[in-house]
XYZ file of C-alpha atoms in Angstrom:
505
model
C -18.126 21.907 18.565
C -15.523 19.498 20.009
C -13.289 18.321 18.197
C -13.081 13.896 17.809
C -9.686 13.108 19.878
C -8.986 10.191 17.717
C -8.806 12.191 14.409
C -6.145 14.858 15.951
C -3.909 12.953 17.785
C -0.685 13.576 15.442
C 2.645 12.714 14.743
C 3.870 16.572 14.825
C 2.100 19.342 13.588
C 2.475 20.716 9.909
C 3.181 23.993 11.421
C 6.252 22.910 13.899
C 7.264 20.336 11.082
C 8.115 23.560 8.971
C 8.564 26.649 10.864
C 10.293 27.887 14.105
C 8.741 30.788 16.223
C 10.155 33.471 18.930
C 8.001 33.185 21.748
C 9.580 35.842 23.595
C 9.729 38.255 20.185
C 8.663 41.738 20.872
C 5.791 42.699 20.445
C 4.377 39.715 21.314
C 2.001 38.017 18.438
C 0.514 35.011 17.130
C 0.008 32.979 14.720
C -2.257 30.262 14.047
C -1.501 27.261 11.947
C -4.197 28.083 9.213
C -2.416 31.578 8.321
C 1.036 29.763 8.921
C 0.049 27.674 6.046
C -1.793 30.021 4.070
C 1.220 32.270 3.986
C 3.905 28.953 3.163
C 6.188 29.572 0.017
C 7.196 26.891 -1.985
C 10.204 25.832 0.410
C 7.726 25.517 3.290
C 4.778 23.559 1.180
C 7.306 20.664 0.281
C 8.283 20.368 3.806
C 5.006 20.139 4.952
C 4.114 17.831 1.923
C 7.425 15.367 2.833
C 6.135 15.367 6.577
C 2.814 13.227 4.966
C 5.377 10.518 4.227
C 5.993 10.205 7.848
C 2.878 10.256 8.538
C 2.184 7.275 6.597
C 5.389 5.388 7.536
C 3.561 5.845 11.424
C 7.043 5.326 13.096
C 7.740 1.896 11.052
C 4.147 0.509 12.824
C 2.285 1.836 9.821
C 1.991 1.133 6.372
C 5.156 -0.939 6.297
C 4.356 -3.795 9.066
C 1.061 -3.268 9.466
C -0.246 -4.399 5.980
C 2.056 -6.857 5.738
C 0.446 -8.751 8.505
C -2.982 -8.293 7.187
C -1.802 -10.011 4.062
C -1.370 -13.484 6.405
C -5.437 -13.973 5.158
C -4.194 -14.227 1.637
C -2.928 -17.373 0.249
C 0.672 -16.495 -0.402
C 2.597 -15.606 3.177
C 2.208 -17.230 6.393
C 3.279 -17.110 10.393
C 5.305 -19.070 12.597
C 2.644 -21.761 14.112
C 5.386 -22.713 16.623
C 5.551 -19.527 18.346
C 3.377 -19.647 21.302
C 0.557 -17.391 21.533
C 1.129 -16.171 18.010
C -1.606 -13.346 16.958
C -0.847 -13.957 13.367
C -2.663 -17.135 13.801
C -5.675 -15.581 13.790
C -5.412 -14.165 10.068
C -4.041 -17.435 9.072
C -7.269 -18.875 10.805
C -9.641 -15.780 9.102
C -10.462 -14.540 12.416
C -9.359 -11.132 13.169
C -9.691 -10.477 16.658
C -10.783 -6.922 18.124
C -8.317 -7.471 21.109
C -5.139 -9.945 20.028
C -4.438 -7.680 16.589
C -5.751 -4.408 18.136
C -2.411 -2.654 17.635
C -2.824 -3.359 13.519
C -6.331 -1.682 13.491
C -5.234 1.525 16.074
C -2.089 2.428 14.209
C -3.506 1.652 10.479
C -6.379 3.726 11.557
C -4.967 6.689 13.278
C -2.013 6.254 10.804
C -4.305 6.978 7.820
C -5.876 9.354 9.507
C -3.236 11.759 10.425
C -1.982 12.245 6.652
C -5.572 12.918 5.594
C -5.874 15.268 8.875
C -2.750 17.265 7.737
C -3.625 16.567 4.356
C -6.862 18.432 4.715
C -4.861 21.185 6.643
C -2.604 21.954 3.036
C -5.930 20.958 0.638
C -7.865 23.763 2.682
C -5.577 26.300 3.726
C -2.781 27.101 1.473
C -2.956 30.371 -0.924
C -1.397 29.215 -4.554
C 1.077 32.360 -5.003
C 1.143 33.781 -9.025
C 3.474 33.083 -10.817
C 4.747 36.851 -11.402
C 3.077 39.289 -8.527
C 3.071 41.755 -11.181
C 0.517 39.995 -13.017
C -3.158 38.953 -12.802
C -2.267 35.516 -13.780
C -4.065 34.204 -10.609
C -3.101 30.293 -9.396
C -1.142 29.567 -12.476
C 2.160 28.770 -10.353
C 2.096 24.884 -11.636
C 5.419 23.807 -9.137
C 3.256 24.917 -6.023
C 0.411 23.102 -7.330
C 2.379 20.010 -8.155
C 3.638 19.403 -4.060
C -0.143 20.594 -2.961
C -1.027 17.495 -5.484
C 1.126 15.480 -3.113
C -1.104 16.328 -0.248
C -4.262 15.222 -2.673
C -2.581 11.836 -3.601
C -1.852 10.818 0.002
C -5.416 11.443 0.948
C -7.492 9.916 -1.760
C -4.619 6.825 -1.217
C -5.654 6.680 2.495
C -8.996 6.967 2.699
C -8.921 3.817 -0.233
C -7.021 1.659 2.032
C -9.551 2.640 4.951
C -12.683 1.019 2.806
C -10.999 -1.420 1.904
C -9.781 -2.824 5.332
C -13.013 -0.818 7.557
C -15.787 -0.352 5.149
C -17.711 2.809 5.838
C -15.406 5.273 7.876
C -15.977 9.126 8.616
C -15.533 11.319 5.673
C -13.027 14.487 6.845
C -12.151 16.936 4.877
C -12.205 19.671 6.831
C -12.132 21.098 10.332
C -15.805 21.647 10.564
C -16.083 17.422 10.215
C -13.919 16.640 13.459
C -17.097 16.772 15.559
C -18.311 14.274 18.297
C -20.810 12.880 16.432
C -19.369 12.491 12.884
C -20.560 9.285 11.716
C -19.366 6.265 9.274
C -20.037 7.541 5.694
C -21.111 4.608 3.539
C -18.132 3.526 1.409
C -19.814 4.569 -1.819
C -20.046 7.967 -0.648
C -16.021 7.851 0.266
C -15.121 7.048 -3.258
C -17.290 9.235 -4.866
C -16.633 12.471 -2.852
C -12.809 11.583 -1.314
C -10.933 9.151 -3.122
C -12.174 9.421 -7.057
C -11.800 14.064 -6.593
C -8.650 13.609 -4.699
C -6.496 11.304 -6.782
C -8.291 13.016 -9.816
C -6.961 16.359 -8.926
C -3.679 14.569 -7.896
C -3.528 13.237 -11.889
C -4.177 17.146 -13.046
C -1.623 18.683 -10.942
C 1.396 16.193 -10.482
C 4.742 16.480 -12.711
C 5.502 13.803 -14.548
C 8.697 12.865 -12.843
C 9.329 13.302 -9.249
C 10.094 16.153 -7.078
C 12.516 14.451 -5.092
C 14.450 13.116 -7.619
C 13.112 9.372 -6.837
C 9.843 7.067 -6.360
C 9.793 8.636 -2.604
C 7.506 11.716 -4.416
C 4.822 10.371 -6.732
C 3.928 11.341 -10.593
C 1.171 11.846 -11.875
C 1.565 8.290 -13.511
C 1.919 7.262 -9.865
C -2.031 8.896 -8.761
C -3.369 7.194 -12.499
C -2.030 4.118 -11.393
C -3.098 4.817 -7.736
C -6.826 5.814 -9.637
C -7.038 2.502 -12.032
C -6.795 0.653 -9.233
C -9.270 2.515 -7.316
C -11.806 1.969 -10.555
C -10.982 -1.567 -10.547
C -11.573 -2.085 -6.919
C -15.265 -0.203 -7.129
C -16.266 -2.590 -9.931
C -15.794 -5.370 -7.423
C -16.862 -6.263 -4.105
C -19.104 -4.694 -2.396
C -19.661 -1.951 -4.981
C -20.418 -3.699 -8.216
C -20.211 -1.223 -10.306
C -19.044 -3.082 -13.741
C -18.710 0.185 -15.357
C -15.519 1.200 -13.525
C -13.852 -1.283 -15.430
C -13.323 0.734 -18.563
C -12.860 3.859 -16.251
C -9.532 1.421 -14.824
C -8.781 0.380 -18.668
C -8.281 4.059 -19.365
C -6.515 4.957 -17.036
C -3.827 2.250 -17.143
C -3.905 3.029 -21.052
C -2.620 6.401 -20.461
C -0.280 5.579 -17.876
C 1.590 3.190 -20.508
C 0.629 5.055 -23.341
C 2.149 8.592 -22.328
C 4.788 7.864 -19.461
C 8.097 8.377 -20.314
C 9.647 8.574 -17.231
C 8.805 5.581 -15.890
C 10.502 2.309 -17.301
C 10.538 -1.688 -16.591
C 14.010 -2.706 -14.729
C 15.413 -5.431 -17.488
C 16.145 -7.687 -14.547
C 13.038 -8.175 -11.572
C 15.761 -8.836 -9.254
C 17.691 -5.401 -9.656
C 14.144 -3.926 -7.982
C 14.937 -5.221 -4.719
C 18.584 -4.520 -4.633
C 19.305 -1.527 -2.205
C 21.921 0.120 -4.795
C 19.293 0.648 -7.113
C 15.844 1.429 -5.228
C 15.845 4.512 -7.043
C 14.713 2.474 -10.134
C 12.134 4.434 -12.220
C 10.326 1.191 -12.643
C 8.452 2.104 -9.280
C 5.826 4.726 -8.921
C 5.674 5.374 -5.641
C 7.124 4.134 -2.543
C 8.513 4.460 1.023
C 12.028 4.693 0.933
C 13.578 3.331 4.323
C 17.208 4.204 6.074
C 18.034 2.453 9.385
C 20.884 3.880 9.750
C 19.618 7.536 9.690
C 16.701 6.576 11.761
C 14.284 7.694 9.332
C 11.438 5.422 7.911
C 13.657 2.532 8.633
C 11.408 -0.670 7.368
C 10.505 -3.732 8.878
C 12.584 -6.019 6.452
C 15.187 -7.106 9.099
C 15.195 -9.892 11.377
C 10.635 -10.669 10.645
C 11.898 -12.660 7.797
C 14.527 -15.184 8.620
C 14.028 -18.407 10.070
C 13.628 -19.070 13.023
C 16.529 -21.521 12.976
C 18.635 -19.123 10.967
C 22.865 -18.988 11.595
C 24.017 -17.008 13.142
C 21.730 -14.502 14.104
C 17.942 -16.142 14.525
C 15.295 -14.213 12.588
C 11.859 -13.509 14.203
C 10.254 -15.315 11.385
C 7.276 -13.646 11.771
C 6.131 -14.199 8.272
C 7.367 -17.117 5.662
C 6.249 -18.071 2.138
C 3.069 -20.878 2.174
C 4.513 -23.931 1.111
C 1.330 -24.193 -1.236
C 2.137 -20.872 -3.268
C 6.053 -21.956 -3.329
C 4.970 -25.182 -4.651
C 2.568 -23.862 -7.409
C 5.219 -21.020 -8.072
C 6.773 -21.390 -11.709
C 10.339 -22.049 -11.743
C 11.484 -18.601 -13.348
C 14.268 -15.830 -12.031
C 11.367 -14.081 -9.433
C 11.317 -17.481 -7.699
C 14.524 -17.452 -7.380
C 14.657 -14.319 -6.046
C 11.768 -14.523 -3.812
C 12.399 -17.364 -1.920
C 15.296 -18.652 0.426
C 15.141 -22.643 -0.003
C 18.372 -23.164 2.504
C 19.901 -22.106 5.238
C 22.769 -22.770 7.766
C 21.587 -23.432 11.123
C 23.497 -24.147 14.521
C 24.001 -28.093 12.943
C 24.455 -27.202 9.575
C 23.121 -26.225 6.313
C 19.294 -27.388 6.367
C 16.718 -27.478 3.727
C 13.199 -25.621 4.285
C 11.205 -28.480 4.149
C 13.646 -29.771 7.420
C 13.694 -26.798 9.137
C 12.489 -26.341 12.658
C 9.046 -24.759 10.803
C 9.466 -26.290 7.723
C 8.650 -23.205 5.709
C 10.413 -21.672 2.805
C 11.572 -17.869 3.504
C 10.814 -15.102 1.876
C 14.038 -13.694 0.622
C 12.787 -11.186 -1.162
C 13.808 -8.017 0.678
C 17.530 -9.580 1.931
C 19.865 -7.345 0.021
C 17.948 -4.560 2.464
C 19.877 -5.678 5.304
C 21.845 -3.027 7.398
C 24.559 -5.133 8.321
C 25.189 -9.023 8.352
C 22.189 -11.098 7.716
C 19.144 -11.078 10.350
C 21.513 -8.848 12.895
C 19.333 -5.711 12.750
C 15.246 -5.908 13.444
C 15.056 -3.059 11.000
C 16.451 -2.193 7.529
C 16.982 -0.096 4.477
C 15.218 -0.323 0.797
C 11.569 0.337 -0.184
C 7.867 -0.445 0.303
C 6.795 -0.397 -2.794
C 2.967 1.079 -3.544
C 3.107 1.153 -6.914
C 4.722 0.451 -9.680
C 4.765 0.086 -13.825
C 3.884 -3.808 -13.670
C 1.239 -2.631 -11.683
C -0.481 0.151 -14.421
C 0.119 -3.599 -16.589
C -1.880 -5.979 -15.388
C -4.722 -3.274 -14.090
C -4.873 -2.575 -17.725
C -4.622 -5.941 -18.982
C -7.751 -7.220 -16.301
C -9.363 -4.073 -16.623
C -9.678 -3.983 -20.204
C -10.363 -7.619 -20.633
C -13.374 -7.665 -18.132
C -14.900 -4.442 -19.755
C -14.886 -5.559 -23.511
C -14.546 -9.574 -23.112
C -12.098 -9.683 -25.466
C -8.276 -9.873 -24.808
C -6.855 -7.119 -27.094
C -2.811 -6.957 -27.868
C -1.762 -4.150 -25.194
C -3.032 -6.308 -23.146
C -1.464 -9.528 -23.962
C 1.751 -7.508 -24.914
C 1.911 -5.746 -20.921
C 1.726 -9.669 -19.408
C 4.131 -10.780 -21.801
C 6.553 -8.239 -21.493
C 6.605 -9.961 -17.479
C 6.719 -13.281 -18.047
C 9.612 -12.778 -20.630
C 11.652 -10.337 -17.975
C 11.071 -13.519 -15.273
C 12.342 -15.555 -17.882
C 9.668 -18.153 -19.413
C 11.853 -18.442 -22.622
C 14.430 -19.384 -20.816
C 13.170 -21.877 -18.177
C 11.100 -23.472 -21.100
C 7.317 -22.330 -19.378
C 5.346 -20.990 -22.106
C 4.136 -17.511 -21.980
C 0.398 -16.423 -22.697
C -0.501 -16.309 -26.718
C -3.465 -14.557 -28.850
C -5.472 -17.577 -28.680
C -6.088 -17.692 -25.239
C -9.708 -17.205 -24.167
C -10.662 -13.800 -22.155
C -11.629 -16.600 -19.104
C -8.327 -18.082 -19.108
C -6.492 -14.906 -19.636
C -8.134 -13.379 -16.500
C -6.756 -16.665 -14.299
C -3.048 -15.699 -15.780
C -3.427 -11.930 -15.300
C -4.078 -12.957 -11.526
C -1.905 -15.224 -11.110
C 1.088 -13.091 -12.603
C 0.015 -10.553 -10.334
C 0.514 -12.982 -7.619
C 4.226 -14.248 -8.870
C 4.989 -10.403 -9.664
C 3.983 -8.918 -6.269
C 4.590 -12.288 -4.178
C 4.816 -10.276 -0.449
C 4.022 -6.746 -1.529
C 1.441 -6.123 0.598
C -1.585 -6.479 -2.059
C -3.240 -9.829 -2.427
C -5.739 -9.372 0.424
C -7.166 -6.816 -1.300
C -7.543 -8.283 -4.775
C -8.453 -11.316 -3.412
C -11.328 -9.700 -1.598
C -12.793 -7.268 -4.152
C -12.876 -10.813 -6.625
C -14.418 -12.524 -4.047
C -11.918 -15.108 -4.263
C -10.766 -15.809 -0.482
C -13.522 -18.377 -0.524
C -11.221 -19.904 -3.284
C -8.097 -19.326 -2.675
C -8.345 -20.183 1.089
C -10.545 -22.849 0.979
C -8.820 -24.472 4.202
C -10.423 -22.819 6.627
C -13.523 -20.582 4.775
C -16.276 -22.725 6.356
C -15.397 -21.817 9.676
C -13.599 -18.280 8.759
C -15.212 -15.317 10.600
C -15.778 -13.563 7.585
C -18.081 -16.585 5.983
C -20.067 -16.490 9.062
C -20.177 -12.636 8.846
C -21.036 -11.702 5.091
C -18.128 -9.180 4.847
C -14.582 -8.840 4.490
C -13.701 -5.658 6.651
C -11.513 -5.524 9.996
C -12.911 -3.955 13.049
C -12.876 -0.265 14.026
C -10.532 0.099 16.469
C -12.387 -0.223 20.161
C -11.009 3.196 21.341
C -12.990 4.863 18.390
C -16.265 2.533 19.032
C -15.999 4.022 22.853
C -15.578 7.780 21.654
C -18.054 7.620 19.163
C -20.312 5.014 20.060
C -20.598 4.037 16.771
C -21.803 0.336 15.867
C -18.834 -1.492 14.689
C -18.781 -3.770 11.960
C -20.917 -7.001 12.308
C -19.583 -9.609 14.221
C -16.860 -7.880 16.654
């Protein structure tokens, strides 16, 4: 059977990732990948497991940019209207086009793809040593396990983000799927036999604190967060199933019940400070160097001003003016959100600025150099992290018993006060607030908390909220006219496959 082109185009092979062969050794022999791997020793699996990473990162053009700019359908960041020919307009506009933002859909998709490829390639073919040779204590050795966890983790988290931007996709998960005419599995059938096994066997076999040290690795407090917010996103659109949300309330639970390696940064704006991206606070994330090259990020020049002094930004994304406006006036706002500038004729304000936009300043102490010189830069994309396990507990819980109980009103509090309600005189949420009302805060913290992190899209679409929230331009959005929420699948794979892509593209 043929192999699918699209699902084996890679970014470097596992096997010349981690190992480096003779060709002219006598007597000649060879090798193939799948006895390469099945022979790896614990040096070998982690190299293979960090290469994943890489995969994910997609050269910078993956996870990083390309889910920012998804996240210009939301209601909290926006593009630069003045810049001609603009494809960002159509997300603003909720009109995804097949050809304009083709490059988002190819690299997400292939992207994705390659870590659960190579993935599947660890998953399938490596041999868990013993512990002791000398024993019968047969796959016992817990440290290989925890990096072949890694390799779980990475492919239950892809194949999420897949449904959640494609709908149903082709289930892989091993070489005897890459055939020609593999088709879409429905999207129930990708939780239930990908995602759910994968990030449950991820939860069994991680450590509890990272093998590298630093967020870069996950936990297994990383895959329960990673798995609660799987549940959560099942019981909502298009899956319905209103069970999951005490599956997501329990898992949460544990993850702030039992971690002890994990811990809230006292101040939110210490997170985004590059001296200190090794904060335990975060769960799991890509950690970016431009200088070395090496999963540098896309938090350079793509969010100054246009207008910006000395060195003009790209501005390809700034804060809406709406969710500035509606933004309470505690220490993340601060943070968040450049209000001023200095421009070629002085020091303007955003509302005078050439787009009259505020900034989003979150990600500035990432810079390599002065401000808006370098189109890359440094820090993290963060994935996950403890507010996260939080407010999936605090929702969770709350829509699966209708009641708000104290963990829950204790894990929003414990935000609000670190963004500093007390202080700035805005009340925080008490015990008398109704399960109705306390759902509206939970979102709306979790829209002050992860302002440009790469997740509102998705929440707002599995609440069916974009109606809502984006109310602007819903009667004539694409995905009104449509019935769904998904992207399209990428034309190359439609032409390969001759699949039917999703309705309307």
């Amino acid at each position: 059977m043929k192999k699918l082109t699209y699902l084996i185009i890679l970014t470097g092979g596992l096997l010349s990732a981690t190992s480096c062969v003779d060709l002219d050794q006598e007597p000649q022999s060879f090798i193939t990948e799948e006895d390469y791997i099945a022979n790896m020793d614990q040096s070998a699996l982690e190299s293979a497991a960090s290469a994943l990473y890489n995969d994910l990162w997609y050269g910078n053009y993956g996870f990083n940019c390309r889910i920012q700019r998804i996240q210009v359908c939301a209601d909290e960041i926006t593009y630069r209207a003045s810049k001609a020919g603009n494809e960002l307009a159509y997300y603003n506009e909720l009109h995804p086009n097949i050809t304009a933002n083709t490059a988002d859909f190819d690299q997400t998709w292939e992207g994705f793809y390659n870590v659960i490829n190579n993935a599947n390639k660890l998953i399938n073919n490596a041999i868990i040593p013993d512990d002791d040779p000398e024993t019968e204590d047969v796959n016992e050795n817990t440290e290989y396990k925890a990096v072949l966890a890694e390799a779980y983790f990475l492919r239950g988290l892809s194949y999420f983000y897949l449904v959640r931007m494609y709908g149903d996709v082709p289930l892989m998960m091993s070489d005897e799927d890459l055939v020609n005419d593999a088709g879409r599995t429905p999207v129930a059938d990708i939780y239930d036999q990908a995602i759910v096994p994968s990030l449950t066997q991820a939860v069994e076999w991680l450590p509890t604190s990272p093998r590298s040290g630093n967020s870069s690795t996950p936990t297994k407090w990383a895959a329960e967060t990673c798995l609660a917010d799987v549940y959560i996103t099942m019981a909502g659109w298009p899956l319905h199933r209103q069970e999951c949300y005490s599956l997501a309330a329990e898992a949460a639970k544990d993850v702030l019940d039992n971690n002890t390696y994990h811990q809230q940064e006292t101040n939110y704006s210490d997170l985004w400070r590059e001296s200190n991206k090794n904060s335990s606070e975060f769960l799991f994330c890509l950690h970016h160097s431009q200088a070395n090259r090496t999963m540098a990020s896309n938090y350079g020049r793509s969010y100054y001003p246009f207008d910006y002094s000395p060195n003009a930004g790209w501005a390809d994304y700034y804060a809406r003016a709406e969710k500035f406006n509606e933004y309470p006036n505690d220490k993340r706002k601060e943070w968040n959100f450049m209000t001023e500038w200095p421009t070629a004729s002085g020091t303007v304000t955003w509302e005078n600025s050439h787009d009259h936009l505020p900034c989003i300043s979150k990600y500035y102490d990432y810079d390599q150099g002065a401000p808006a010189a370098s189109a890359q830069a440094n820090g993290v994309t963060s994935i996950y992290r403890l507010a996260d396990a939080k407010l999936l507990y605090a929702e969770a819980s709350t829509r699966a018993t209708g009641t708000v109980d104290n963990q829950a009103l204790q894990a929003v509090q414990s935000l609000q006060e670190r963004a500093g309600y007390d202080e700035a005189g805005i009340a925080k949420v008490t015990s008398s607030v109704s399960a109705e009302n306390f759902l509206n805060i939970v979102s709306n913290e979790r829209s002050y908390e992860f302002f440009a992190e790469m997740r509102r899209w998705f929440e707002l679409v599995r609440l069916e909220l974009v109606d809502d929230k984006r109310s602007d331009v819903w009667d004539t959005s694409f995905f009104k006219a449509q019935g769904h929420y998904y992207f399209p699948i990428p034309y190359n794979q439609i032409m390969l496959t001759g699949w039917t892509n999703n309705p309307g593209y």
